[in-house]
PDB file of C-alpha atoms in Angstrom:
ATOM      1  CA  UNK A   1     -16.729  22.975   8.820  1.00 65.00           C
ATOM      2  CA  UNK A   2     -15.438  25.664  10.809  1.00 90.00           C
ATOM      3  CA  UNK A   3     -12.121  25.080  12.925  1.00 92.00           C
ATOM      4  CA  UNK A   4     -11.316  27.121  16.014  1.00 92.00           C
ATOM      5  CA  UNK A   5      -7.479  27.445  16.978  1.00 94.00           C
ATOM      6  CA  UNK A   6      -6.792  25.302  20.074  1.00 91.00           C
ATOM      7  CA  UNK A   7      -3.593  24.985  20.758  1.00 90.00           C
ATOM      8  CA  UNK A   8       0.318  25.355  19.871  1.00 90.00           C
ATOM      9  CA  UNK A   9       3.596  23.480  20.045  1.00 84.00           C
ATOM     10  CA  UNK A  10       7.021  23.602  18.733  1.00 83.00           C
ATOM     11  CA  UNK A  11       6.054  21.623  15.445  1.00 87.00           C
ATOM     12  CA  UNK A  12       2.338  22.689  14.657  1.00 91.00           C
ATOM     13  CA  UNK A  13      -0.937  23.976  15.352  1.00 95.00           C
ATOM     14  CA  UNK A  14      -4.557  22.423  16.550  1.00 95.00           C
ATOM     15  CA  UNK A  15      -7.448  23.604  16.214  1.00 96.00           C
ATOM     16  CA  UNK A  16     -10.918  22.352  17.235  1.00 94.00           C
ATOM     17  CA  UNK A  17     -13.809  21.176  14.457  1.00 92.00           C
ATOM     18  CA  UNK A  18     -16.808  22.714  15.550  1.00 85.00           C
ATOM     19  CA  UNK A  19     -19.588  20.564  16.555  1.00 79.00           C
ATOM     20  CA  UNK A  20     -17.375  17.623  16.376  1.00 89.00           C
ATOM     21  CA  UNK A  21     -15.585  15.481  18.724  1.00 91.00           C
ATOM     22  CA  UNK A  22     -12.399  15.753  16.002  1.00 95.00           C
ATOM     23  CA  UNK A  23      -8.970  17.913  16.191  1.00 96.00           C
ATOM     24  CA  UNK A  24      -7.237  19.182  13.294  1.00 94.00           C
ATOM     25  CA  UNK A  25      -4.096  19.500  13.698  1.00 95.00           C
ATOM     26  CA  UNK A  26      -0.996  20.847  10.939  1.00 95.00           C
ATOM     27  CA  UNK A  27       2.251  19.933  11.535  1.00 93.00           C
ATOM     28  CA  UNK A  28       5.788  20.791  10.186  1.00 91.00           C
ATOM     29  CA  UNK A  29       7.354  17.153  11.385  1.00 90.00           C
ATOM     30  CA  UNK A  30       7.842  14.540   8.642  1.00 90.00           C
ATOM     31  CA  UNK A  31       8.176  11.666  11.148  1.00 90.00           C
ATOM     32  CA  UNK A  32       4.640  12.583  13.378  1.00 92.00           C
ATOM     33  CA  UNK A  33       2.794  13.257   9.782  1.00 94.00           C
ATOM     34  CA  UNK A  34       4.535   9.512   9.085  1.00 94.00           C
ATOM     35  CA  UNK A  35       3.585   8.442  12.534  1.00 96.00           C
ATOM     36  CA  UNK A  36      -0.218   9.801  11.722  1.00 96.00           C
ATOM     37  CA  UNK A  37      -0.149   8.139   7.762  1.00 96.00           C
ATOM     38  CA  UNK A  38       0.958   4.340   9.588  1.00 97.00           C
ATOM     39  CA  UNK A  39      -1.856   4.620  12.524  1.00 98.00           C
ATOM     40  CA  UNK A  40      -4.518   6.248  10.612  1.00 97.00           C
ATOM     41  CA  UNK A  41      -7.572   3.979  11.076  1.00 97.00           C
ATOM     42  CA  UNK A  42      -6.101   1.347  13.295  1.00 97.00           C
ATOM     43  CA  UNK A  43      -7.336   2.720  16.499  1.00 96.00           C
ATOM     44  CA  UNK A  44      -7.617  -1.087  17.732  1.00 95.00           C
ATOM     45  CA  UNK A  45      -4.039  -1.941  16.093  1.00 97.00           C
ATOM     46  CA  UNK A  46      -2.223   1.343  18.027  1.00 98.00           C
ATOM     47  CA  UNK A  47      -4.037   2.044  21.045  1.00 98.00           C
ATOM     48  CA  UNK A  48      -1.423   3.712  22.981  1.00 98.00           C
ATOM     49  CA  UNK A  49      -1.732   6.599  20.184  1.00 98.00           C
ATOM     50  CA  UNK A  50      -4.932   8.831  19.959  1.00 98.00           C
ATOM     51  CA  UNK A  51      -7.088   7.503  16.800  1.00 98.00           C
ATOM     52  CA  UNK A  52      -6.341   9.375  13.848  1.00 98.00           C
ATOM     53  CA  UNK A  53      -8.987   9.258  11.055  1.00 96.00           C
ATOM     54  CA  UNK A  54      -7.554  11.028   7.766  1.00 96.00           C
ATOM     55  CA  UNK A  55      -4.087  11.687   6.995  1.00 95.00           C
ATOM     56  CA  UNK A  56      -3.697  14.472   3.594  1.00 91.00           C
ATOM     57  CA  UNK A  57      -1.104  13.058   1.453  1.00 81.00           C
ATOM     58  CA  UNK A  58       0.001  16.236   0.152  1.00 85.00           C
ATOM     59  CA  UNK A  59      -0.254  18.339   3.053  1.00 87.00           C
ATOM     60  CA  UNK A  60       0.732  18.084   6.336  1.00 91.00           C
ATOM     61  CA  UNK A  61      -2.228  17.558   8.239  1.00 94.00           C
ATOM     62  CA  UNK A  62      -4.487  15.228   9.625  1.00 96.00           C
ATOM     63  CA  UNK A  63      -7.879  14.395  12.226  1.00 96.00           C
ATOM     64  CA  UNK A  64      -7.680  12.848  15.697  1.00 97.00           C
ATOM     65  CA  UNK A  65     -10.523  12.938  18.645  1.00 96.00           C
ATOM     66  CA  UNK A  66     -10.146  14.921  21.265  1.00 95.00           C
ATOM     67  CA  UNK A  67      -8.908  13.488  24.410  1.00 96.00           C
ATOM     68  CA  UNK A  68      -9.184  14.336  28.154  1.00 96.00           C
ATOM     69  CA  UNK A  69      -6.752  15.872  31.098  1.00 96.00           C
ATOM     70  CA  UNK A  70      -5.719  13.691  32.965  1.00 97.00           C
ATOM     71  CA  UNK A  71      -7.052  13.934  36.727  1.00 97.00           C
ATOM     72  CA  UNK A  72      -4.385  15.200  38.710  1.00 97.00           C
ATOM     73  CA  UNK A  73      -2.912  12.117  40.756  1.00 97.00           C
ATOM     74  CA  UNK A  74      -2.173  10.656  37.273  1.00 97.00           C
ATOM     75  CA  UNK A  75      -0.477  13.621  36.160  1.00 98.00           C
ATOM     76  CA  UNK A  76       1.558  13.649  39.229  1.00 98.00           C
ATOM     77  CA  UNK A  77       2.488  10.478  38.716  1.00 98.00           C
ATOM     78  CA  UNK A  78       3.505  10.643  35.075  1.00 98.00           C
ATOM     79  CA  UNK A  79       5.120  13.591  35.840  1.00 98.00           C
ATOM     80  CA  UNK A  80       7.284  11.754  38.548  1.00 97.00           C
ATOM     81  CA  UNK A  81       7.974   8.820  36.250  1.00 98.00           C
ATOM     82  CA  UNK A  82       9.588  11.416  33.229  1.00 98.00           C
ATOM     83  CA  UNK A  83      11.526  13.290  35.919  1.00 97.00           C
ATOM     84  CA  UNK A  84      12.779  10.130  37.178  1.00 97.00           C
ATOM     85  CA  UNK A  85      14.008   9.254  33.003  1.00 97.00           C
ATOM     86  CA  UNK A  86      15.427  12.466  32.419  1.00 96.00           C
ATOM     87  CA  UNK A  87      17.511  11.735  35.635  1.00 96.00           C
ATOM     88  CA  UNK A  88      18.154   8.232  34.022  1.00 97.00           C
ATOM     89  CA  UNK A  89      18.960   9.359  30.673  1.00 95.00           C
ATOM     90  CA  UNK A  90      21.625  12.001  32.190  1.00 96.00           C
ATOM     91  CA  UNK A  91      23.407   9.061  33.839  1.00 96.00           C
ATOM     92  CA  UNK A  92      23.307   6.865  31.041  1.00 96.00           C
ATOM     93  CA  UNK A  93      23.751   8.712  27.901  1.00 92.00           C
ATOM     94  CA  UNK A  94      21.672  10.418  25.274  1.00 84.00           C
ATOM     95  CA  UNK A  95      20.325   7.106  23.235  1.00 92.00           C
ATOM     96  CA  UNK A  96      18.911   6.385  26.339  1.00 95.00           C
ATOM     97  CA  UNK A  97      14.666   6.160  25.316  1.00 96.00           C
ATOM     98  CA  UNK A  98      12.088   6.085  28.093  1.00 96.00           C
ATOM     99  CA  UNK A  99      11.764   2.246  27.224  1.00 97.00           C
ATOM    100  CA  UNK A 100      14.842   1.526  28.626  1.00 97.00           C
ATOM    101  CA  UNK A 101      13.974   3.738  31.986  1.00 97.00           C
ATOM    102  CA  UNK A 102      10.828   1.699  31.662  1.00 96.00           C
ATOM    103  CA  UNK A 103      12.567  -1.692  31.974  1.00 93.00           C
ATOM    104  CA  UNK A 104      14.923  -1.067  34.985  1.00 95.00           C
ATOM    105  CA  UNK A 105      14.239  -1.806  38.839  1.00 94.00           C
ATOM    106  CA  UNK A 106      13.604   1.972  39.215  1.00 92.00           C
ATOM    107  CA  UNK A 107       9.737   1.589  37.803  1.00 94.00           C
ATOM    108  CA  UNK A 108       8.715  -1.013  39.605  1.00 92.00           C
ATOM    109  CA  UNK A 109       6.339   1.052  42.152  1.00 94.00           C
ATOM    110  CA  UNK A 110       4.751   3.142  39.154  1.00 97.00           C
ATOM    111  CA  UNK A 111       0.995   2.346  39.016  1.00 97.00           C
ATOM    112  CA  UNK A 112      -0.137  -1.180  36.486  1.00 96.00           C
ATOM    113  CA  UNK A 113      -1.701   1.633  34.306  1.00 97.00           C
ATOM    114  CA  UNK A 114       0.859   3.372  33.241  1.00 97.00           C
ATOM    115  CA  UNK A 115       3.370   0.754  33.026  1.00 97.00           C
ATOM    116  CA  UNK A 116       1.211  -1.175  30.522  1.00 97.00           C
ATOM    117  CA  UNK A 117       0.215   2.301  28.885  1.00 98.00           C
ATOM    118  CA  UNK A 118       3.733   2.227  28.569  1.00 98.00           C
ATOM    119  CA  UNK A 119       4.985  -1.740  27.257  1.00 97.00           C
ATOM    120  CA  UNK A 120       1.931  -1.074  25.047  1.00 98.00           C
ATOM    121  CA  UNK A 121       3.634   2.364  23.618  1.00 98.00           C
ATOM    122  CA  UNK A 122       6.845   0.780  23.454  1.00 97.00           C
ATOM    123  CA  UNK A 123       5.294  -2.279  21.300  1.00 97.00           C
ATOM    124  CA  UNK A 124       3.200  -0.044  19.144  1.00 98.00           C
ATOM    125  CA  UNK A 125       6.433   1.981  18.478  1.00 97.00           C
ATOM    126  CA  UNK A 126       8.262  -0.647  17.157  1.00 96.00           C
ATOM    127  CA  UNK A 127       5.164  -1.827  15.011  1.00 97.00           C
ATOM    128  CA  UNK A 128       5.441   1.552  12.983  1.00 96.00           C
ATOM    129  CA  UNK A 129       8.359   0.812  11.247  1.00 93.00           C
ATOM    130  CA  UNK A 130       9.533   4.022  11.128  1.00 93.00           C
ATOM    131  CA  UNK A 131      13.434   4.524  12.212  1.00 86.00           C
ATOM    132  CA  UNK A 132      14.360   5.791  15.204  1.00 89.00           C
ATOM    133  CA  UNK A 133      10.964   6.518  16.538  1.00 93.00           C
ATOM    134  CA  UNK A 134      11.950   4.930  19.930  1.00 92.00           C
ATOM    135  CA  UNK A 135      14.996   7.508  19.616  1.00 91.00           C
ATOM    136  CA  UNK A 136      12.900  10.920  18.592  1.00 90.00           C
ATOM    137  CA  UNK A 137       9.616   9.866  20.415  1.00 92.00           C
ATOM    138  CA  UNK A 138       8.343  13.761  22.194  1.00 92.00           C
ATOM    139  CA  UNK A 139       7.322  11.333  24.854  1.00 94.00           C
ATOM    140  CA  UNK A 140       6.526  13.787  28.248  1.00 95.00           C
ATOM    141  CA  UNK A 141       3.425  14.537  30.618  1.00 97.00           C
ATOM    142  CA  UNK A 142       2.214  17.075  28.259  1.00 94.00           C
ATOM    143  CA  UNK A 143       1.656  14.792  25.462  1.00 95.00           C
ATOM    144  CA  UNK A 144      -0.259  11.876  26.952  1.00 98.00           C
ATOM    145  CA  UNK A 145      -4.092  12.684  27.905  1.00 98.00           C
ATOM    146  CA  UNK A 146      -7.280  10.094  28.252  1.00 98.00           C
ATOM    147  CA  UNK A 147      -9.467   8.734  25.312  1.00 97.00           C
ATOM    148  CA  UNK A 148     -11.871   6.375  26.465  1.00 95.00           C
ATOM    149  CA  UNK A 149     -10.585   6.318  29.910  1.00 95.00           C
ATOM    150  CA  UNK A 150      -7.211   4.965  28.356  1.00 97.00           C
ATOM    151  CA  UNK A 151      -3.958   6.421  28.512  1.00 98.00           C
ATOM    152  CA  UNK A 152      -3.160   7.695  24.876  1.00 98.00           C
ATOM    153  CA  UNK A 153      -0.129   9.752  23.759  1.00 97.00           C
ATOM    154  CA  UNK A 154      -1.713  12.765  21.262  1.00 95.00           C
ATOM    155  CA  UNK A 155       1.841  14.100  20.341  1.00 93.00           C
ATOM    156  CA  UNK A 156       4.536  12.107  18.892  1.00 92.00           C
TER     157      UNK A 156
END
């Protein structure tokens, strides 16, 4: 297949599969390749996460879909909600994870969708197994988008 570069971050590169609704994506992270190896195939187990269907055991790489923007009123309002748990986390010290912003008074007016987007992360999370996820998680707006009209983080 032929693979088109999409897209860079700080720990890899994406790039699209031509005539397929699948992402590629190469990473130089040990714990999101680990992330990808534990969800890979459980789309139903891990929703929060977008499905990833192969996982290369001896590279660094493996397939997700594609998901969506999100419209712009859900943006804004995720974008609201991390400003509001960086502001948190400065208060309260830097083991502070967005699951314990997520279970104070402060989030009580955030939207049902995203708060259960949100307890369903934080579950899913702990499910992995895998150390201090809940510590190292690159949880922000930029990294959450819509698969099947469900909020699902693509970047962990």
């Amino acid at each position: 297949k032929e693979l088109t570069f999409l897209a860079q971050g700080d720990n890899g590169k994406v790039y699209s599969i031509n005539g397929e609704d699948l992402l590629f994506k190469i990473t130089t992270e040990p714990e999101e390749k680990a992330v990808a190896d534990v969800i890979v195939g459980r789309s139903t187990e891990f929703n929060a996460f977008i499905p990833v269907y192969y996982t290369d055991q001896s590279t660094s790489m493996y397939i997700m879909n594609k998901a969506n923007p999100l419209n712009s009123s859900e943006l804004q309002e995720l974008t609201n909600f991390y400003k509001n748990y960086k502001d948190f986390a400065r208060q309260n010290g830097p083991d502070v994870t967005i699951f314990d912003y997520l279970n104070t008074e402060q989030t009580r007016n955030y939207s049902t969708i995203l708060i259960n987007f949100l307890r369903a992360l934080e579950q899913q999370v702990r499910k992995t197994n895998i150390g201090d996820l809940d510590q190292t998680l690159d949880f922000k707006p930029d990294n959450v988008m819509k698969w099947n009209g469900n909020l699902v983080l693509i970047d962990w």
